[in-house]
Amino acid sequence: MRFLALLAACALTALPAASAPPLPQAPASVELPADLARVLTDYEAAWGRKDAAALAALFTEDGFVLPNGSPPARGRAAIEKAYTGMGGPLALRAYAHAAQGDIGYIIGGYAQKKGDPDIGKFTLTLRKDASGRWLIMSDIDNRNSRPV
């Protein structure tokens, strides 16, 4: 019996050390056309200033915010209320984008500082207004870590 236990222990030490699977790499950043990049830079600036009114102005009149762990907010007034008191350092980057006619999207990640690993991801659905300016129709985001 001792021989079997010793044999099992030797066999286990000969196996490679078990470890958690490596975390998947975040997609590489893609460059956005200037008109789409403006959406992200305006969002970063307003979030950094904690300016809920400026954030709400980036949305269509009937836009949605669908935040992780909170109920949806629809319309600029509700979006402004949802964003009141929120904000701080933010760096957005795009993983993918597309646009056709007056509809588009940006899928990306976010961190607190440019160059830091992403702490979350987002998808923005976009719609052009009558002047041709891209506005956010929906913003869905969630963190990369699970709640504890």
Coordinates of N, CA, C and O in Angstrom, one line a residue:
M1 N 0.8 -1.2 0.0 CA 0.0 0.0 0.0 C 0.9 1.3 0.0 O 0.6 2.2 -0.7
R2 N 1.9 1.2 0.8 CA 2.8 2.4 0.9 C 3.5 2.6 -0.5 O 3.7 3.7 -0.9
F3 N 3.8 1.5 -1.1 CA 4.4 1.5 -2.4 C 3.5 2.3 -3.4 O 4.0 3.1 -4.2
L4 N 2.2 2.0 -3.4 CA 1.3 2.6 -4.3 C 1.1 4.1 -4.0 O 1.1 4.9 -5.0
A5 N 1.1 4.5 -2.8 CA 1.1 5.9 -2.4 C 2.3 6.6 -2.9 O 2.3 7.7 -3.4
L6 N 3.5 6.0 -2.7 CA 4.7 6.6 -3.1 C 4.8 6.7 -4.7 O 5.2 7.7 -5.2
L7 N 4.3 5.7 -5.4 CA 4.2 5.7 -6.8 C 3.3 6.8 -7.3 O 3.7 7.6 -8.2
A8 N 2.2 7.0 -6.7 CA 1.2 8.0 -7.0 C 1.8 9.4 -6.8 O 1.7 10.3 -7.6
A9 N 2.5 9.6 -5.7 CA 3.2 10.9 -5.4 C 4.2 11.2 -6.4 O 4.3 12.3 -6.9
C10 N 5.0 10.2 -6.8 CA 6.1 10.4 -7.8 C 5.4 10.8 -9.2 O 5.9 11.7 -9.9
A11 N 4.4 10.1 -9.5 CA 3.7 10.4 -10.8 C 3.1 11.8 -10.8 O 3.2 12.5 -11.8
L12 N 2.6 12.2 -9.7 CA 2.0 13.6 -9.7 C 3.1 14.7 -9.8 O 2.9 15.7 -10.4
T13 N 4.2 14.4 -9.2 CA 5.3 15.4 -9.2 C 5.9 15.5 -10.6 O 6.5 16.5 -11.0
A14 N 5.8 14.4 -11.4 CA 6.3 14.4 -12.8 C 5.4 15.2 -13.7 O 5.9 15.6 -14.8
L15 N 4.2 15.4 -13.4 CA 3.3 16.1 -14.3 C 3.6 17.6 -14.2 O 4.1 18.1 -13.2
P16 N 3.4 18.4 -15.3 CA 3.6 19.8 -15.2 C 2.7 20.4 -14.2 O 1.6 19.9 -13.9
A17 N 3.1 21.5 -13.6 CA 2.4 22.1 -12.5 C 1.1 22.6 -13.1 O 1.0 23.3 -14.2
A18 N 0.0 22.4 -12.4 CA -1.3 22.8 -12.9 C -1.5 24.3 -12.5 O -1.1 24.7 -11.4
S19 N -2.0 25.1 -13.4 CA -2.2 26.5 -13.2 C -3.5 26.9 -13.8 O -4.0 26.2 -14.7
A20 N -4.0 28.0 -13.4 CA -5.2 28.6 -14.0 C -4.9 28.8 -15.5 O -3.8 29.2 -15.9
P21 N -5.9 28.6 -16.4 CA -5.6 28.9 -17.8 C -5.3 30.4 -18.0 O -5.7 31.3 -17.2
P22 N -4.4 30.7 -19.0 CA -4.1 32.1 -19.1 C -5.3 32.9 -19.5 O -6.2 32.5 -20.2
L23 N -5.3 34.2 -19.1 CA -6.4 35.1 -19.4 C -6.3 35.4 -20.9 O -5.2 35.6 -21.5
P24 N -7.5 35.4 -21.5 CA -7.4 35.8 -23.0 C -6.9 37.2 -23.2 O -7.2 38.1 -22.3
Q25 N -6.2 37.4 -24.2 CA -5.7 38.7 -24.5 C -6.8 39.6 -25.1 O -7.6 39.1 -25.8
A26 N -6.8 40.8 -24.7 CA -7.8 41.8 -25.2 C -7.5 42.0 -26.7 O -6.3 41.9 -27.1
P27 N -8.5 42.2 -27.5 CA -8.2 42.4 -28.9 C -7.3 43.7 -29.1 O -7.3 44.6 -28.3
A28 N -6.6 43.7 -30.2 CA -5.8 44.8 -30.5 C -6.7 46.1 -30.8 O -7.8 45.9 -31.2
S29 N -6.1 47.2 -30.6 CA -6.9 48.5 -30.9 C -6.9 48.7 -32.4 O -6.0 48.3 -33.1
V30 N -8.0 49.3 -32.9 CA -8.1 49.7 -34.3 C -8.2 51.2 -34.3 O -8.8 51.8 -33.4
E31 N -7.7 51.8 -35.4 CA -7.9 53.2 -35.6 C -9.3 53.5 -36.1 O -9.8 52.9 -37.0
L32 N -9.9 54.5 -35.5 CA -11.2 54.9 -35.9 C -11.1 56.1 -36.9 O -10.2 57.0 -36.8
P33 N -12.1 56.2 -37.8 CA -12.2 57.4 -38.6 C -12.4 58.6 -37.7 O -13.0 58.4 -36.6
A34 N -12.0 59.8 -38.1 CA -12.1 61.0 -37.2 C -13.5 61.2 -36.6 O -13.7 61.5 -35.4
D35 N -14.5 61.0 -37.4 CA -15.9 61.3 -36.9 C -16.3 60.3 -35.9 O -17.1 60.6 -35.0
L36 N -15.9 59.0 -36.0 CA -16.2 58.1 -34.9 C -15.3 58.3 -33.7 O -15.7 58.1 -32.6
A37 N -14.0 58.6 -33.9 CA -13.1 58.8 -32.8 C -13.5 60.0 -31.9 O -13.4 60.0 -30.7
R38 N -14.2 61.0 -32.6 CA -14.7 62.1 -31.8 C -15.7 61.6 -30.7 O -15.7 62.2 -29.6
V39 N -16.5 60.6 -31.0 CA -17.5 60.1 -30.1 C -16.7 59.6 -28.8 O -17.1 60.0 -27.7
L40 N -15.6 58.9 -29.0 CA -14.9 58.4 -27.8 C -14.1 59.5 -27.1 O -14.1 59.5 -25.9
T41 N -13.5 60.4 -27.8 CA -12.8 61.5 -27.1 C -13.7 62.4 -26.4 O -13.4 62.9 -25.3
D42 N -14.9 62.7 -27.0 CA -15.9 63.5 -26.3 C -16.4 62.8 -25.0 O -16.6 63.4 -24.0
Y43 N -16.6 61.5 -25.1 CA -17.1 60.7 -24.0 C -16.0 60.8 -22.9 O -16.3 61.0 -21.7
E44 N -14.8 60.5 -23.2 CA -13.7 60.5 -22.2 C -13.6 61.9 -21.5 O -13.5 61.9 -20.3
A45 N -13.7 63.0 -22.3 CA -13.6 64.3 -21.7 C -14.7 64.6 -20.8 O -14.5 65.1 -19.7
A46 N -15.9 64.3 -21.2 CA -17.1 64.5 -20.3 C -17.1 63.7 -19.1 O -17.4 64.1 -18.0
W47 N -16.7 62.4 -19.2 CA -16.6 61.5 -18.1 C -15.5 62.0 -17.1 O -15.7 62.0 -15.9
G48 N -14.4 62.4 -17.7 CA -13.3 62.9 -16.8 C -13.7 64.2 -16.0 O -13.2 64.4 -14.9
R49 N -14.6 65.0 -16.6 CA -15.0 66.2 -15.9 C -16.2 65.9 -14.9 O -16.7 66.8 -14.3
K50 N -16.7 64.7 -15.0 CA -17.9 64.3 -14.2 C -19.1 65.1 -14.7 O -19.9 65.6 -13.8
D51 N -19.2 65.4 -16.0 CA -20.2 66.3 -16.5 C -21.4 65.5 -17.1 O -21.4 65.1 -18.3
A52 N -22.3 65.2 -16.3 CA -23.5 64.3 -16.7 C -24.2 65.0 -17.8 O -24.7 64.3 -18.7
A53 N -24.4 66.3 -17.9 CA -25.1 67.0 -18.9 C -24.4 66.8 -20.3 O -25.0 66.5 -21.3
A54 N -23.1 66.9 -20.3 CA -22.3 66.8 -21.5 C -22.4 65.3 -22.0 O -22.4 65.1 -23.2
L55 N -22.3 64.4 -21.0 CA -22.4 63.0 -21.4 C -23.8 62.7 -22.1 O -23.9 62.1 -23.1
A56 N -24.9 63.2 -21.5 CA -26.2 63.0 -22.0 C -26.4 63.6 -23.4 O -27.0 63.0 -24.3
A57 N -25.7 64.7 -23.6 CA -25.7 65.4 -24.9 C -25.1 64.6 -26.0 O -25.3 64.8 -27.2
L58 N -24.3 63.6 -25.7 CA -23.6 62.7 -26.7 C -24.6 61.6 -27.2 O -24.3 60.9 -28.2
F59 N -25.8 61.5 -26.6 CA -26.8 60.5 -26.9 C -27.9 61.1 -27.8 O -28.2 62.3 -27.7
T60 N -28.5 60.2 -28.6 CA -29.8 60.6 -29.3 C -30.8 60.9 -28.2 O -30.7 60.5 -27.0
E61 N -31.8 61.7 -28.6 CA -32.9 62.0 -27.7 C -33.5 60.8 -27.0 O -33.9 60.8 -25.9
D62 N -33.6 59.7 -27.8 CA -34.2 58.4 -27.3 C -33.2 57.4 -26.9 O -33.5 56.2 -26.9
G63 N -31.9 57.8 -26.7 CA -30.8 56.8 -26.4 C -31.0 56.1 -25.2 O -31.8 56.4 -24.3
F64 N -30.2 55.0 -25.1 CA -30.2 54.1 -23.9 C -28.8 54.0 -23.3 O -27.8 54.0 -24.0
V65 N -28.7 54.0 -22.0 CA -27.5 53.5 -21.3 C -27.9 52.2 -20.6 O -29.0 52.2 -19.9
L66 N -27.2 51.2 -20.8 CA -27.4 49.9 -20.2 C -26.2 49.4 -19.4 O -25.4 48.6 -19.8
P67 N -26.0 50.0 -18.2 CA -24.9 49.8 -17.4 C -24.9 48.4 -16.7 O -26.0 47.9 -16.4
N68 N -23.7 47.9 -16.4 CA -23.6 46.7 -15.7 C -24.1 46.9 -14.3 O -23.7 47.8 -13.6
G69 N -25.0 46.0 -13.9 CA -25.5 46.1 -12.5 C -26.5 47.1 -12.2 O -26.8 47.4 -11.0
S70 N -27.0 47.8 -13.2 CA -28.0 48.9 -12.9 C -29.1 48.8 -14.0 O -28.9 48.3 -15.1
P71 N -30.3 49.4 -13.7 CA -31.4 49.4 -14.6 C -31.0 50.3 -15.8 O -30.2 51.2 -15.7
P72 N -31.7 50.0 -17.0 CA -31.5 50.9 -18.1 C -32.0 52.3 -17.9 O -32.9 52.5 -17.1
A73 N -31.3 53.2 -18.6 CA -31.8 54.6 -18.6 C -32.1 55.0 -20.0 O -31.3 54.7 -20.9
R74 N -33.3 55.6 -20.3 CA -33.6 55.9 -21.7 C -34.0 57.4 -21.8 O -34.8 57.9 -21.0
G75 N -33.4 58.0 -22.8 CA -33.6 59.5 -23.0 C -32.6 60.3 -22.3 O -32.0 59.9 -21.3
R76 N -32.3 61.5 -22.8 CA -31.2 62.3 -22.3 C -31.4 62.7 -20.8 O -30.5 62.7 -20.1
A77 N -32.7 63.0 -20.4 CA -32.9 63.4 -19.0 C -32.6 62.2 -18.1 O -31.9 62.4 -17.1
A78 N -33.0 61.0 -18.4 CA -32.7 59.8 -17.6 C -31.2 59.5 -17.6 O -30.7 59.1 -16.6
I79 N -30.6 59.7 -18.8 CA -29.2 59.4 -18.9 C -28.4 60.4 -18.0 O -27.5 60.0 -17.3
E80 N -28.8 61.7 -18.1 CA -28.1 62.7 -17.2 C -28.2 62.3 -15.8 O -27.3 62.4 -15.0
K81 N -29.4 61.9 -15.4 CA -29.7 61.5 -14.0 C -28.8 60.3 -13.6 O -28.2 60.3 -12.5
A82 N -28.8 59.3 -14.5 CA -28.0 58.1 -14.2 C -26.5 58.4 -14.1 O -25.8 57.8 -13.3
Y83 N -26.0 59.4 -14.8 CA -24.6 59.7 -14.8 C -24.2 60.7 -13.8 O -23.0 61.0 -13.6
T84 N -25.2 61.4 -13.1 CA -24.9 62.4 -12.1 C -24.0 61.8 -11.0 O -24.3 60.7 -10.5
G85 N -22.9 62.4 -10.7 CA -22.0 62.0 -9.7 C -21.0 60.9 -10.2 O -20.1 60.5 -9.4
M86 N -21.1 60.5 -11.4 CA -20.2 59.5 -11.9 C -19.1 60.1 -12.8 O -19.3 61.2 -13.3
G87 N -18.0 59.4 -12.9 CA -17.0 59.9 -13.8 C -15.6 59.8 -13.1 O -15.5 59.3 -12.0
G88 N -14.6 60.3 -13.9 CA -13.2 60.2 -13.4 C -12.3 59.8 -14.6 O -12.8 59.9 -15.7
P89 N -11.1 59.4 -14.3 CA -10.2 59.1 -15.3 C -10.7 57.9 -16.2 O -11.3 57.0 -15.7
L90 N -10.6 58.1 -17.5 CA -11.1 57.1 -18.5 C -10.4 57.1 -19.8 O -10.1 58.2 -20.3
A91 N -10.0 56.0 -20.2 CA -9.3 55.8 -21.5 C -10.1 54.8 -22.3 O -10.2 53.6 -21.9
L92 N -10.7 55.2 -23.4 CA -11.4 54.3 -24.3 C -10.6 53.9 -25.5 O -9.8 54.7 -26.0
R93 N -10.7 52.7 -26.0 CA -10.1 52.3 -27.2 C -11.0 51.3 -28.0 O -11.9 50.7 -27.4
A94 N -10.9 51.3 -29.3 CA -11.8 50.6 -30.2 C -11.1 49.2 -30.5 O -9.9 49.2 -30.8
Y95 N -11.9 48.2 -30.5 CA -11.5 46.8 -31.0 C -12.0 46.7 -32.4 O -11.4 46.0 -33.2
A96 N -13.2 47.2 -32.7 CA -13.9 47.1 -34.0 C -14.9 48.2 -34.2 O -15.3 48.8 -33.2
H97 N -15.2 48.5 -35.5 CA -16.2 49.5 -35.8 C -16.7 49.3 -37.2 O -16.1 48.6 -38.0
A98 N -17.9 49.8 -37.4 CA -18.4 49.8 -38.8 C -19.5 50.9 -38.8 O -20.0 51.3 -37.8
A99 N -19.8 51.3 -40.1 CA -20.8 52.3 -40.3 C -21.3 52.1 -41.7 O -20.6 51.8 -42.6
Q100 N -22.6 52.3 -41.8 CA -23.3 52.2 -43.1 C -24.4 53.2 -43.1 O -25.3 53.1 -42.2
G101 N -24.4 54.2 -43.9 CA -25.5 55.2 -43.9 C -25.4 55.9 -42.6 O -24.4 56.4 -42.2
D102 N -26.6 56.0 -41.9 CA -26.6 56.7 -40.7 C -26.6 55.9 -39.4 O -26.9 56.3 -38.3
I103 N -26.2 54.6 -39.6 CA -26.1 53.7 -38.4 C -24.6 53.2 -38.3 O -24.0 52.9 -39.4
G104 N -24.1 53.0 -37.1 CA -22.8 52.5 -36.9 C -22.6 51.9 -35.5 O -23.6 52.0 -34.7
Y105 N -21.4 51.4 -35.3 CA -21.1 50.9 -34.0 C -19.7 51.0 -33.7 O -18.8 51.1 -34.6
I106 N -19.3 51.0 -32.4 CA -17.9 50.8 -31.9 C -18.0 49.8 -30.8 O -18.8 49.9 -29.9
I107 N -17.1 48.8 -30.9 CA -16.9 47.9 -29.8 C -15.5 48.1 -29.3 O -14.5 48.3 -30.1
G108 N -15.4 48.2 -28.0 CA -14.0 48.5 -27.4 C -13.9 48.1 -26.0 O -14.7 47.5 -25.4
G109 N -12.8 48.6 -25.4 CA -12.4 48.4 -24.1 C -12.1 49.7 -23.4 O -11.9 50.7 -24.0
Y110 N -12.1 49.6 -22.0 CA -11.8 50.9 -21.3 C -10.9 50.6 -20.1 O -10.8 49.4 -19.6
A111 N -10.1 51.6 -19.8 CA -9.2 51.5 -18.7 C -9.2 52.9 -18.0 O -9.9 53.8 -18.5
Q112 N -8.5 53.0 -16.9 CA -8.5 54.4 -16.2 C -7.5 55.3 -16.8 O -7.6 56.5 -16.7
K113 N -6.5 54.7 -17.5 CA -5.4 55.4 -18.0 C -4.9 54.8 -19.3 O -4.9 53.6 -19.4
K114 N -4.7 55.6 -20.4 CA -4.2 55.1 -21.6 C -3.0 54.2 -21.4 O -2.0 54.6 -20.7
G115 N -3.0 53.1 -22.1 CA -1.9 52.1 -21.9 C -2.0 51.1 -20.9 O -1.4 50.1 -20.9
D116 N -2.9 51.3 -19.9 CA -3.2 50.3 -18.9 C -4.1 49.2 -19.4 O -4.8 49.4 -20.4
P117 N -4.0 48.0 -18.8 CA -4.9 46.9 -19.3 C -6.3 47.3 -19.2 O -6.7 48.1 -18.2
D118 N -7.2 46.8 -20.1 CA -8.6 47.1 -20.0 C -9.2 46.5 -18.7 O -8.8 45.4 -18.3
I119 N -10.0 47.3 -18.1 CA -10.8 46.8 -16.9 C -12.2 46.5 -17.3 O -12.9 46.0 -16.5
G120 N -12.6 46.8 -18.5 CA -14.0 46.5 -19.0 C -14.1 46.7 -20.5 O -13.1 47.0 -21.2
K121 N -15.3 46.5 -21.0 CA -15.5 46.6 -22.4 C -16.9 47.2 -22.6 O -17.7 47.3 -21.7
F122 N -17.1 47.6 -23.9 CA -18.3 48.3 -24.2 C -18.7 48.1 -25.6 O -17.9 47.7 -26.5
T123 N -19.9 48.4 -25.9 CA -20.4 48.5 -27.3 C -21.3 49.7 -27.4 O -22.1 50.0 -26.5
L124 N -21.0 50.6 -28.4 CA -21.8 51.8 -28.6 C -22.5 51.6 -30.0 O -21.9 51.3 -31.0
T125 N -23.8 51.7 -30.0 CA -24.6 51.7 -31.2 C -24.8 53.2 -31.5 O -25.2 54.0 -30.6
L126 N -24.5 53.6 -32.7 CA -24.5 55.0 -33.1 C -25.5 55.3 -34.2 O -25.8 54.4 -35.0
R127 N -26.0 56.6 -34.2 CA -26.9 57.0 -35.3 C -26.5 58.5 -35.6 O -26.3 59.3 -34.6
K128 N -26.5 58.8 -36.8 CA -26.2 60.2 -37.2 C -27.4 61.1 -37.0 O -28.5 60.6 -37.3
D129 N -27.2 62.3 -36.6 CA -28.3 63.2 -36.5 C -28.4 63.9 -37.9 O -27.7 63.6 -38.8
A130 N -29.4 64.9 -37.9 CA -29.6 65.6 -39.2 C -28.4 66.3 -39.8 O -28.3 66.5 -41.0
S131 N -27.5 66.7 -38.9 CA -26.3 67.4 -39.3 C -25.2 66.5 -39.7 O -24.1 67.0 -40.2
G132 N -25.4 65.2 -39.6 CA -24.3 64.2 -39.9 C -23.4 63.9 -38.8 O -22.4 63.2 -38.9
R133 N -23.7 64.4 -37.6 CA -22.9 64.1 -36.4 C -23.3 62.8 -35.7 O -24.5 62.5 -35.5
W134 N -22.3 61.9 -35.4 CA -22.6 60.7 -34.8 C -23.0 60.9 -33.3 O -22.4 61.6 -32.6
L135 N -24.2 60.3 -32.9 CA -24.6 60.3 -31.5 C -24.8 58.9 -31.1 O -25.0 58.0 -31.9
I136 N -24.8 58.7 -29.8 CA -24.9 57.3 -29.2 C -26.4 57.0 -29.1 O -27.1 57.7 -28.4
M137 N -26.7 55.9 -29.7 CA -28.1 55.3 -29.5 C -28.2 54.4 -28.3 O -29.1 54.4 -27.5
S138 N -27.1 53.6 -28.1 CA -27.1 52.8 -26.9 C -25.6 52.6 -26.5 O -24.7 52.5 -27.3
D139 N -25.5 52.5 -25.2 CA -24.1 52.3 -24.6 C -24.3 51.1 -23.6 O -25.1 51.2 -22.6
I140 N -23.6 50.0 -23.9 CA -23.6 48.9 -23.0 C -22.2 48.6 -22.5 O -21.3 48.6 -23.4
D141 N -22.0 48.6 -21.2 CA -20.6 48.3 -20.7 C -20.7 47.3 -19.6 O -21.7 47.2 -18.9
N142 N -19.6 46.7 -19.4 CA -19.4 45.8 -18.2 C -17.9 45.6 -17.9 O -17.1 45.7 -18.8
R143 N -17.7 45.3 -16.7 CA -16.3 45.2 -16.2 C -15.8 43.8 -16.6 O -16.5 42.8 -16.8
N144 N -14.5 43.7 -16.7 CA -13.8 42.4 -17.0 C -13.8 41.5 -15.7 O -13.7 40.3 -15.9
S145 N -13.9 42.0 -14.5 CA -13.9 41.2 -13.3 C -15.3 40.9 -12.9 O -16.2 41.7 -13.1
R146 N -15.4 39.8 -12.3 CA -16.8 39.4 -11.7 C -17.0 40.0 -10.4 O -16.0 40.2 -9.6
P147 N -18.2 40.4 -10.1 CA -18.5 41.0 -8.7 C -18.2 39.9 -7.6 O -18.3 38.7 -7.9
V148 N -17.7 40.4 -6.5 CA -17.3 39.5 -5.4 C -18.5 39.4 -4.5 O -19.2 40.2 -4.2

